[in-house]
Coordinates of N, CA, C and O in Angstrom, one line a residue:
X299 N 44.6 40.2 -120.8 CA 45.8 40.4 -120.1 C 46.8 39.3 -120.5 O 46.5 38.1 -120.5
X300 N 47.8 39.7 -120.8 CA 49.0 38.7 -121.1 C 49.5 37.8 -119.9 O 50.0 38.2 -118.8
X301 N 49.3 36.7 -120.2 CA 50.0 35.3 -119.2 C 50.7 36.0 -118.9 O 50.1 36.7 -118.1
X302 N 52.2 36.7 -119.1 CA 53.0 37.0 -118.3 C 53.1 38.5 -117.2 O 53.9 38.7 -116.3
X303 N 52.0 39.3 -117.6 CA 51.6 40.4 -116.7 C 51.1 40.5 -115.7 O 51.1 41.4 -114.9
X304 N 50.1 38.8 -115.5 CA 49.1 39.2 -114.7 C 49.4 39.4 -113.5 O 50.5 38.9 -113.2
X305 N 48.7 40.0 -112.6 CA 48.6 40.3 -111.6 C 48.2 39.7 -110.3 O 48.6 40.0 -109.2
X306 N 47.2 38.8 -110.7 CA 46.6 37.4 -109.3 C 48.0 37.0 -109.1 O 49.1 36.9 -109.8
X307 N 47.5 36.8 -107.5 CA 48.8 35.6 -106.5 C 48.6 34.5 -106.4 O 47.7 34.6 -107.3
X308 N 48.5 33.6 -106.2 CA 48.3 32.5 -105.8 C 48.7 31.6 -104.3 O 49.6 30.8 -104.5
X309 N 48.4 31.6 -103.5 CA 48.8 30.6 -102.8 C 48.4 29.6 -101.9 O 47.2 29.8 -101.4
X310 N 49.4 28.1 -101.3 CA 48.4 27.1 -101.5 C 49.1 26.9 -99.9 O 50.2 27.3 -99.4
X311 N 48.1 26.1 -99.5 CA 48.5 25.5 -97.8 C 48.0 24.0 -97.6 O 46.7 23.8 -97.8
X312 N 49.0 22.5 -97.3 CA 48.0 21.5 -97.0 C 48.5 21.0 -95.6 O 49.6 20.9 -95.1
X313 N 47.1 20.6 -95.3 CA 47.1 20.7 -93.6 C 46.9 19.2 -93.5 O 46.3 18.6 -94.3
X314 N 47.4 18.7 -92.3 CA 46.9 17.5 -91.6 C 45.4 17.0 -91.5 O 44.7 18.0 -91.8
X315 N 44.5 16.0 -91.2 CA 43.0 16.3 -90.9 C 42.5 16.2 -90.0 O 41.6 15.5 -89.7
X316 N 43.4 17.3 -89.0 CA 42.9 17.1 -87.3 C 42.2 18.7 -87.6 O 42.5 19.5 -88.5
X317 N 40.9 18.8 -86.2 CA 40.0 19.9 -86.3 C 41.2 21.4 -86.1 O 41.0 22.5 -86.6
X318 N 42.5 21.0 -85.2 CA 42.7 21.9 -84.9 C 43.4 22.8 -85.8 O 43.9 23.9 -85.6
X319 N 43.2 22.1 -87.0 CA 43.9 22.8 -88.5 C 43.3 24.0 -88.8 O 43.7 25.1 -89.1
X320 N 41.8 23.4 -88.5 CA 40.6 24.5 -89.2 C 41.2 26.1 -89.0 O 41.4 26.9 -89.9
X321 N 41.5 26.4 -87.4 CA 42.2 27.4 -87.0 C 43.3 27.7 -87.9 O 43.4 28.6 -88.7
X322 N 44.5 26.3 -87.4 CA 45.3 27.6 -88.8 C 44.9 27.7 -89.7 O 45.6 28.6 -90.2
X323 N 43.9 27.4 -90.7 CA 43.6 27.9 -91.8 C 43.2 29.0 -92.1 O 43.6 29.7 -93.0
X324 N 42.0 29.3 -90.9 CA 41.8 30.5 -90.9 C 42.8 31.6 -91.0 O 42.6 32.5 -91.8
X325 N 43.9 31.6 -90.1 CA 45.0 32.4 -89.8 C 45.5 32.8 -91.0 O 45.6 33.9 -91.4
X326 N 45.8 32.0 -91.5 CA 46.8 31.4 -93.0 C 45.9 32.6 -93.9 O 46.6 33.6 -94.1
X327 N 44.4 32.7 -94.5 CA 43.6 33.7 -94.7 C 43.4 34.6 -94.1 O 42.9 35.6 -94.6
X328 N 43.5 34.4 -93.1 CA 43.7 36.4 -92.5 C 44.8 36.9 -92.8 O 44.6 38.0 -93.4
X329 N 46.0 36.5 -92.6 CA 47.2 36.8 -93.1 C 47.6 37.3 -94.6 O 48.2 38.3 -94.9
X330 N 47.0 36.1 -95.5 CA 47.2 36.7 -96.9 C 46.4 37.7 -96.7 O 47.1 38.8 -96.9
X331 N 45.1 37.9 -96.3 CA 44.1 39.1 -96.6 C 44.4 40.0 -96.2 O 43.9 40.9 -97.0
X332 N 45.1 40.6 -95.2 CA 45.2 41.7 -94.3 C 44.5 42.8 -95.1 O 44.6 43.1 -96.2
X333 N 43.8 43.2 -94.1 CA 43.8 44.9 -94.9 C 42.7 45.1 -96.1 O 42.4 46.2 -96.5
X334 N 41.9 43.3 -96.7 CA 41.0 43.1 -97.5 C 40.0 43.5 -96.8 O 40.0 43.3 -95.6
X335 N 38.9 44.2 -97.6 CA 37.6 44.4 -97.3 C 36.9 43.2 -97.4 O 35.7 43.1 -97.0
X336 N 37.7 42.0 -98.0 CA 36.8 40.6 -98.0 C 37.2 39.3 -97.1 O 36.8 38.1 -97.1
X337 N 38.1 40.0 -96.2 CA 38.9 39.2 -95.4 C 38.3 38.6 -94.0 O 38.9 37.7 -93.3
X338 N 37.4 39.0 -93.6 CA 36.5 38.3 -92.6 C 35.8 37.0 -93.7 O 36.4 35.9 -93.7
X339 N 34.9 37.2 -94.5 CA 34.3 36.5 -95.2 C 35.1 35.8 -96.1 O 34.6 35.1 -96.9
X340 N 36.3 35.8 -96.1 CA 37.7 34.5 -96.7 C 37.6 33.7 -95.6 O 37.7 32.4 -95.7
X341 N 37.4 34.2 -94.4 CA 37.9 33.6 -93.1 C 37.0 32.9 -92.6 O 37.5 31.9 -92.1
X342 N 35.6 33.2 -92.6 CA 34.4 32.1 -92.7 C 34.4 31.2 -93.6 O 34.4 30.0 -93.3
X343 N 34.4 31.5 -94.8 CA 34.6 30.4 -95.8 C 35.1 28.9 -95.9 O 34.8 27.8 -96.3
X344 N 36.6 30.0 -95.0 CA 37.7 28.9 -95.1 C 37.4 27.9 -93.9 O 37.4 26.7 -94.1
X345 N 37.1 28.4 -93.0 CA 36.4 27.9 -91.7 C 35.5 27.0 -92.4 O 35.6 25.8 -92.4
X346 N 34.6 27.5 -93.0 CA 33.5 26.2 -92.8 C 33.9 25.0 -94.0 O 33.8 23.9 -93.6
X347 N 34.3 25.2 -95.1 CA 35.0 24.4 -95.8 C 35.9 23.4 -95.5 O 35.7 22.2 -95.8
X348 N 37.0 24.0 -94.8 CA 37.8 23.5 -93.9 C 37.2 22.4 -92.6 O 37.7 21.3 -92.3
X349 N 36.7 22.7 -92.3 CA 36.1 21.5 -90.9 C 35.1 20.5 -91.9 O 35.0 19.3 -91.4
X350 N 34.4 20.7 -92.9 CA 33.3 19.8 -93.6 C 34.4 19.1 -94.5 O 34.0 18.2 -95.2
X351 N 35.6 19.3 -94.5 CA 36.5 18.6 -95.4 C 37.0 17.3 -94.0 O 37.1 16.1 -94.1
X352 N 37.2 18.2 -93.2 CA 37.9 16.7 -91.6 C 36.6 16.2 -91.7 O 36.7 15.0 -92.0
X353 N 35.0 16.7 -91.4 CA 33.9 15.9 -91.0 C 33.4 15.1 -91.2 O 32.8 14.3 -90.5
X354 N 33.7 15.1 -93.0 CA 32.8 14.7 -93.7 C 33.4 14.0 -95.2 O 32.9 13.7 -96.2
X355 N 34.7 13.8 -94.8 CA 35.4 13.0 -96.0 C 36.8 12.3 -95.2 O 37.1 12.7 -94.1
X356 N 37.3 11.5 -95.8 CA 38.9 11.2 -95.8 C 39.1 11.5 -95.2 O 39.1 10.9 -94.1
X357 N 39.5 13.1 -95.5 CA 40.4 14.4 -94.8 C 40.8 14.3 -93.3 O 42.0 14.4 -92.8
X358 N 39.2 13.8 -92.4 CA 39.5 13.4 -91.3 C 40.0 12.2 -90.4 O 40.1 12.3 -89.2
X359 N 40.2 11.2 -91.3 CA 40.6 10.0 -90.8 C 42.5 10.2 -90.6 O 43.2 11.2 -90.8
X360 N 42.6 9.0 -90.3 CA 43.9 9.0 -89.7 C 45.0 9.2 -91.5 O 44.6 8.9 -92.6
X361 N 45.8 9.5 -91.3 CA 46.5 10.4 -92.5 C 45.8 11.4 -93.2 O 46.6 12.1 -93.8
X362 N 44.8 11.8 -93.4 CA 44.2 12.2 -93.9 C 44.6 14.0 -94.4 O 45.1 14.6 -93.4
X363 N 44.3 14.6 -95.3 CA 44.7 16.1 -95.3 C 43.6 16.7 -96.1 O 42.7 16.1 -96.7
X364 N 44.0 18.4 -96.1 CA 43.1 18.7 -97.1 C 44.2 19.9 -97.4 O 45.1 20.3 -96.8
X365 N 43.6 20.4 -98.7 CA 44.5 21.3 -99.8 C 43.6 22.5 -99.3 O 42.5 22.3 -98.8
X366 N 44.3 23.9 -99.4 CA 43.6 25.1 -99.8 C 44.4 25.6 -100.6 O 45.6 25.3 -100.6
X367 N 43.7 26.5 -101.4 CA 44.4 27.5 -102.5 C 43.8 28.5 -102.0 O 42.8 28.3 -101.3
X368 N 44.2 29.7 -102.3 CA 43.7 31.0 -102.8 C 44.4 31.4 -103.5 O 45.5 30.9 -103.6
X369 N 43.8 32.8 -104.4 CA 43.6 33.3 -105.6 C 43.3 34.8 -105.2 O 42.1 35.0 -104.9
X370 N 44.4 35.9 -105.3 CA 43.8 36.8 -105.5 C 44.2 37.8 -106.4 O 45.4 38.1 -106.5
X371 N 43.2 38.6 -107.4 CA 43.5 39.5 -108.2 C 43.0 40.5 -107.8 O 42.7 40.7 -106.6
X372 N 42.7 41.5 -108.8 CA 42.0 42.8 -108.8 C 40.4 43.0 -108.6 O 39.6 43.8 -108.1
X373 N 40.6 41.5 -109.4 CA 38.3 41.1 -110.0 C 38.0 40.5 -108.6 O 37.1 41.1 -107.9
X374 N 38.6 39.3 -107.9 CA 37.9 38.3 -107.3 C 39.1 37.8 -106.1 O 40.3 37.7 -106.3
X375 N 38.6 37.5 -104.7 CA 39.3 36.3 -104.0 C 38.8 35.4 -104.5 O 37.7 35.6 -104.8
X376 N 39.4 34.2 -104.7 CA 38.7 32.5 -104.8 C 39.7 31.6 -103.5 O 40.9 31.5 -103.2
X377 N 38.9 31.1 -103.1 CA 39.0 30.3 -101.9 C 39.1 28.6 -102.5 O 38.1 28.5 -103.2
X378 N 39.6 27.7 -102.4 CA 39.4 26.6 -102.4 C 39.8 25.5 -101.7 O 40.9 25.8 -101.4
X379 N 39.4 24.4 -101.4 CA 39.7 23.4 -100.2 C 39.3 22.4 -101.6 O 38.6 22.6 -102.5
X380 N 40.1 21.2 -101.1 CA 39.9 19.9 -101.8 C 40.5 19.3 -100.7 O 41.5 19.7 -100.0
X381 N 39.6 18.0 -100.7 CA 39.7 17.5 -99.3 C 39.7 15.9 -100.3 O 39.5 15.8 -101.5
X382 N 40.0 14.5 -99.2 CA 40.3 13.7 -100.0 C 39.4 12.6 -100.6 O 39.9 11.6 -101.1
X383 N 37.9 12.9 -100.3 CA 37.2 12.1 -101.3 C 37.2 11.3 -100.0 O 37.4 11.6 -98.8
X384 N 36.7 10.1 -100.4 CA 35.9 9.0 -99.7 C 34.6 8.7 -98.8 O 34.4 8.2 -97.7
X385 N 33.6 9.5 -100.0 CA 32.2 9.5 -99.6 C 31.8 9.2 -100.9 O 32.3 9.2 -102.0
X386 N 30.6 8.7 -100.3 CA 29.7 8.7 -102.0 C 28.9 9.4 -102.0 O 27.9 9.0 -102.6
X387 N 28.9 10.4 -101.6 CA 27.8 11.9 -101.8 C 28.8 13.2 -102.7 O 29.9 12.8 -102.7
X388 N 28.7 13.8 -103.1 CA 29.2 15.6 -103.4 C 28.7 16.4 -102.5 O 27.6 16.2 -102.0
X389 N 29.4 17.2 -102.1 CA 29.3 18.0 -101.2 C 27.9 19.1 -102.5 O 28.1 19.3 -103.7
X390 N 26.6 19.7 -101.3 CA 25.5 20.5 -102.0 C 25.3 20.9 -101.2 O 25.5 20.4 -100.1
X391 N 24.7 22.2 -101.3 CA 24.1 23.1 -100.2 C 22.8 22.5 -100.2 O 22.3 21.9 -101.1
X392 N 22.2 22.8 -98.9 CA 21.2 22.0 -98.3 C 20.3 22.9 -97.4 O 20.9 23.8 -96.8
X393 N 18.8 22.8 -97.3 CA 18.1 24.2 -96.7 C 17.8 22.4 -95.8 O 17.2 21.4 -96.2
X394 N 18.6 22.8 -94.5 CA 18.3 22.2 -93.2 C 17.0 22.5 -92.6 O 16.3 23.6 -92.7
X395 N 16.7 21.4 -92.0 CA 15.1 21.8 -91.1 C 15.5 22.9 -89.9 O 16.5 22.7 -89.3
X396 N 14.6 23.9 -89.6 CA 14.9 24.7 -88.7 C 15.7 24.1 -87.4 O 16.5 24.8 -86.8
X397 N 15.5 23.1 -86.9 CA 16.0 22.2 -85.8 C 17.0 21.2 -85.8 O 17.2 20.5 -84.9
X398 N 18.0 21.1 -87.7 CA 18.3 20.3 -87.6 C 19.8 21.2 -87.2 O 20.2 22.4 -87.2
X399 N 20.4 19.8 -86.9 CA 22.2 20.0 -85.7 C 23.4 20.5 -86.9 O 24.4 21.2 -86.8
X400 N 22.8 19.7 -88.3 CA 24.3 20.1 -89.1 C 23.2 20.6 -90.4 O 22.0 21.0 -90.4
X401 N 24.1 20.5 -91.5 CA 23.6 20.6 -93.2 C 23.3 22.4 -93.3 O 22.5 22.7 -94.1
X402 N 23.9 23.4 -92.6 CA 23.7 24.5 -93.0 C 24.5 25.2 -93.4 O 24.2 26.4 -93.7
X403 N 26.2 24.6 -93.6 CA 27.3 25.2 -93.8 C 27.7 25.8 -95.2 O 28.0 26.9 -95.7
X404 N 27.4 24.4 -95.9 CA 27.4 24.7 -97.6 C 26.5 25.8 -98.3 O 26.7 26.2 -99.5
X405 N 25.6 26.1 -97.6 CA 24.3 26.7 -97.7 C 24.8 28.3 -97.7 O 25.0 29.0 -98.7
X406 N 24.9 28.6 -96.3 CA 26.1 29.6 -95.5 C 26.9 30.2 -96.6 O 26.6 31.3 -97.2
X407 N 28.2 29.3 -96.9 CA 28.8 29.4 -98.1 C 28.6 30.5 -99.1 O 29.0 31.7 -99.3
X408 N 27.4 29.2 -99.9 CA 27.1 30.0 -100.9 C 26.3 31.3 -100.6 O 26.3 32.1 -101.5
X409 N 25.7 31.7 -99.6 CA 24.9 32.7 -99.5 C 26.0 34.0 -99.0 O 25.5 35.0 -99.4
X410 N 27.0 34.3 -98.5 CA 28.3 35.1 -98.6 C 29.0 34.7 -99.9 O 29.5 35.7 -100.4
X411 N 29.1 33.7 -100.5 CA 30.0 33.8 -101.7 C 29.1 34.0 -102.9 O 28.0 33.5 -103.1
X412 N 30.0 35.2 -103.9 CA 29.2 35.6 -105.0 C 29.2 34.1 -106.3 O 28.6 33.9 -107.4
X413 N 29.8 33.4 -105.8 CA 29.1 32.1 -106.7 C 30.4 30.6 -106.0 O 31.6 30.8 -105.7
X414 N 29.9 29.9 -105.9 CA 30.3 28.3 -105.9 C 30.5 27.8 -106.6 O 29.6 27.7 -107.4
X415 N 31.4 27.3 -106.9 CA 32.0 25.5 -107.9 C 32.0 24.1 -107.1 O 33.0 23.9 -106.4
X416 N 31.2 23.4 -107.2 CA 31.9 22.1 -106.4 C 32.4 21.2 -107.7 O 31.9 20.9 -108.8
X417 N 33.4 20.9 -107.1 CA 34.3 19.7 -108.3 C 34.1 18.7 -107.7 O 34.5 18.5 -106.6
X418 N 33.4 17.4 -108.6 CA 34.0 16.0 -108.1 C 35.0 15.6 -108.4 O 35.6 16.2 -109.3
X419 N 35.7 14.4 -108.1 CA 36.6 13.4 -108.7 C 36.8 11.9 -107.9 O 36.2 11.6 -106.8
X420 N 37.3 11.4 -108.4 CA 37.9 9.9 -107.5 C 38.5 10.3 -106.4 O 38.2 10.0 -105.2
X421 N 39.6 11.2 -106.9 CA 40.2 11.7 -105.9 C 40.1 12.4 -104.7 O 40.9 12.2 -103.8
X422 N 39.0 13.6 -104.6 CA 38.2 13.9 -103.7 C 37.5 14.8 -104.5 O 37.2 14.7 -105.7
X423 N 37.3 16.1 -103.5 CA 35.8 17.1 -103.8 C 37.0 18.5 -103.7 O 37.9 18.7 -102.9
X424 N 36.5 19.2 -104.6 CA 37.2 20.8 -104.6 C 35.6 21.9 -104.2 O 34.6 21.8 -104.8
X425 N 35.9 22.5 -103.4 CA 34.9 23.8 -103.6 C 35.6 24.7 -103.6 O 36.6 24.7 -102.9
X426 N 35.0 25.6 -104.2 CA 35.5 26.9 -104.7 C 34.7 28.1 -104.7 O 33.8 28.4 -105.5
X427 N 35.1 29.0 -103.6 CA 34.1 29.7 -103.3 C 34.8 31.2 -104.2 O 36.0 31.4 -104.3
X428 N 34.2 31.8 -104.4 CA 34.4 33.6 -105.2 C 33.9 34.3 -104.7 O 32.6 34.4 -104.8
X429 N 34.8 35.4 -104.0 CA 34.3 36.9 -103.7 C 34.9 37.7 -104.9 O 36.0 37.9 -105.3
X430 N 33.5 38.3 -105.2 CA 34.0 39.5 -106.1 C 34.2 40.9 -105.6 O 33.4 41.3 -104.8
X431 N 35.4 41.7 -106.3 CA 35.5 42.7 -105.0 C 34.9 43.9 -105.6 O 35.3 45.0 -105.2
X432 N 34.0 43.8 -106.3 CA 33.3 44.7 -106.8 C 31.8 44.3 -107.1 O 31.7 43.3 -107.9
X433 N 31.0 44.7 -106.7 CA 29.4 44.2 -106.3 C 29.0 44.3 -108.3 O 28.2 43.6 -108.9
X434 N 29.9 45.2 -108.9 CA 29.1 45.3 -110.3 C 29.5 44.2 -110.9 O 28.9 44.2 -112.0
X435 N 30.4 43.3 -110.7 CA 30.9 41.8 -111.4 C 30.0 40.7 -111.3 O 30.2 39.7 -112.0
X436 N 28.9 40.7 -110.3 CA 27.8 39.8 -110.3 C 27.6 39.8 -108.8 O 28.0 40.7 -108.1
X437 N 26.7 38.7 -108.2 CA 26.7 38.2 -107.4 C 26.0 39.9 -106.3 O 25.2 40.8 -106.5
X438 N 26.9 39.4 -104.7 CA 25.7 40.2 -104.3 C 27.5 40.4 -102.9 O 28.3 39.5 -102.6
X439 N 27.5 41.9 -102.4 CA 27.9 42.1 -101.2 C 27.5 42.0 -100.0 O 26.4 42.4 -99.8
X440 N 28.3 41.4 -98.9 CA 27.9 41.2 -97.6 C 28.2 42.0 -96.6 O 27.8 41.8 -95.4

């Protein structure tokens, strides 16, 4: 397809790193989605991305924010949060002990999304989650 034809939207939202963001985020993804057959599961996504970005980096300290993008075409939604780094881990999906309190979000994620990217950098962590809107593109329908 020609750079200048295509047909994906793009758009981006950055939020403060208070919890009560998580909500609009969600909103913000229901809104672009209306009417998607993949728009509940943009909406968890973004939920759980979104609060592990305040919980668990920067994002939530005092100034702190986090980025979303989305991406939608014909083939795929892509979801992404980049939040602001300041950990010394990467965000990985993790099979939690049946009793434990956190570590099952990333996991979650990936098991609704038809594949994950996590990006590192100095600067913080991107994940990138992909619904394909067609089950024959890979991955698996929810």
């Amino acid at each position: 397809m020609h750079e200048y034809t295509s047909t994906a939207r793009v758009w981006g939202l950055t939020c403060p790193g208070f919890p009560e963001e998580v909500s609009r985020a969600r909103r913000w993804t229901r809104d672009i989605l209306r009417g998607s057959p993949l728009a509940e599961d943009a909406e968890l996504i973004v939920s759980e991305l979104s609060a592990n970005a305040i919980l668990h980096t920067a994002s939530g300290q005092r100034s702190g924010s986090f980025h979303l993008a989305l991406a939608v075409s014909s083939q795929v939604v892509a979801l992404s949060v980049t939040d602001d780094g300041g950990t010394g881990t990467v965000p990985k999906a993790e099979h939690a002990d049946r009793d434990a309190t956190h570590g099952r979000g990333l996991g979650m994620v990936s098991l609704i999304a038809h594949r994950v990217v996590i990006h590192d950098s100095q600067a913080g962590h991107t994940v990138t989650a992909e619904l394909f809107t067609s089950a024959q593109l890979g991955g698996h329908r929810c």
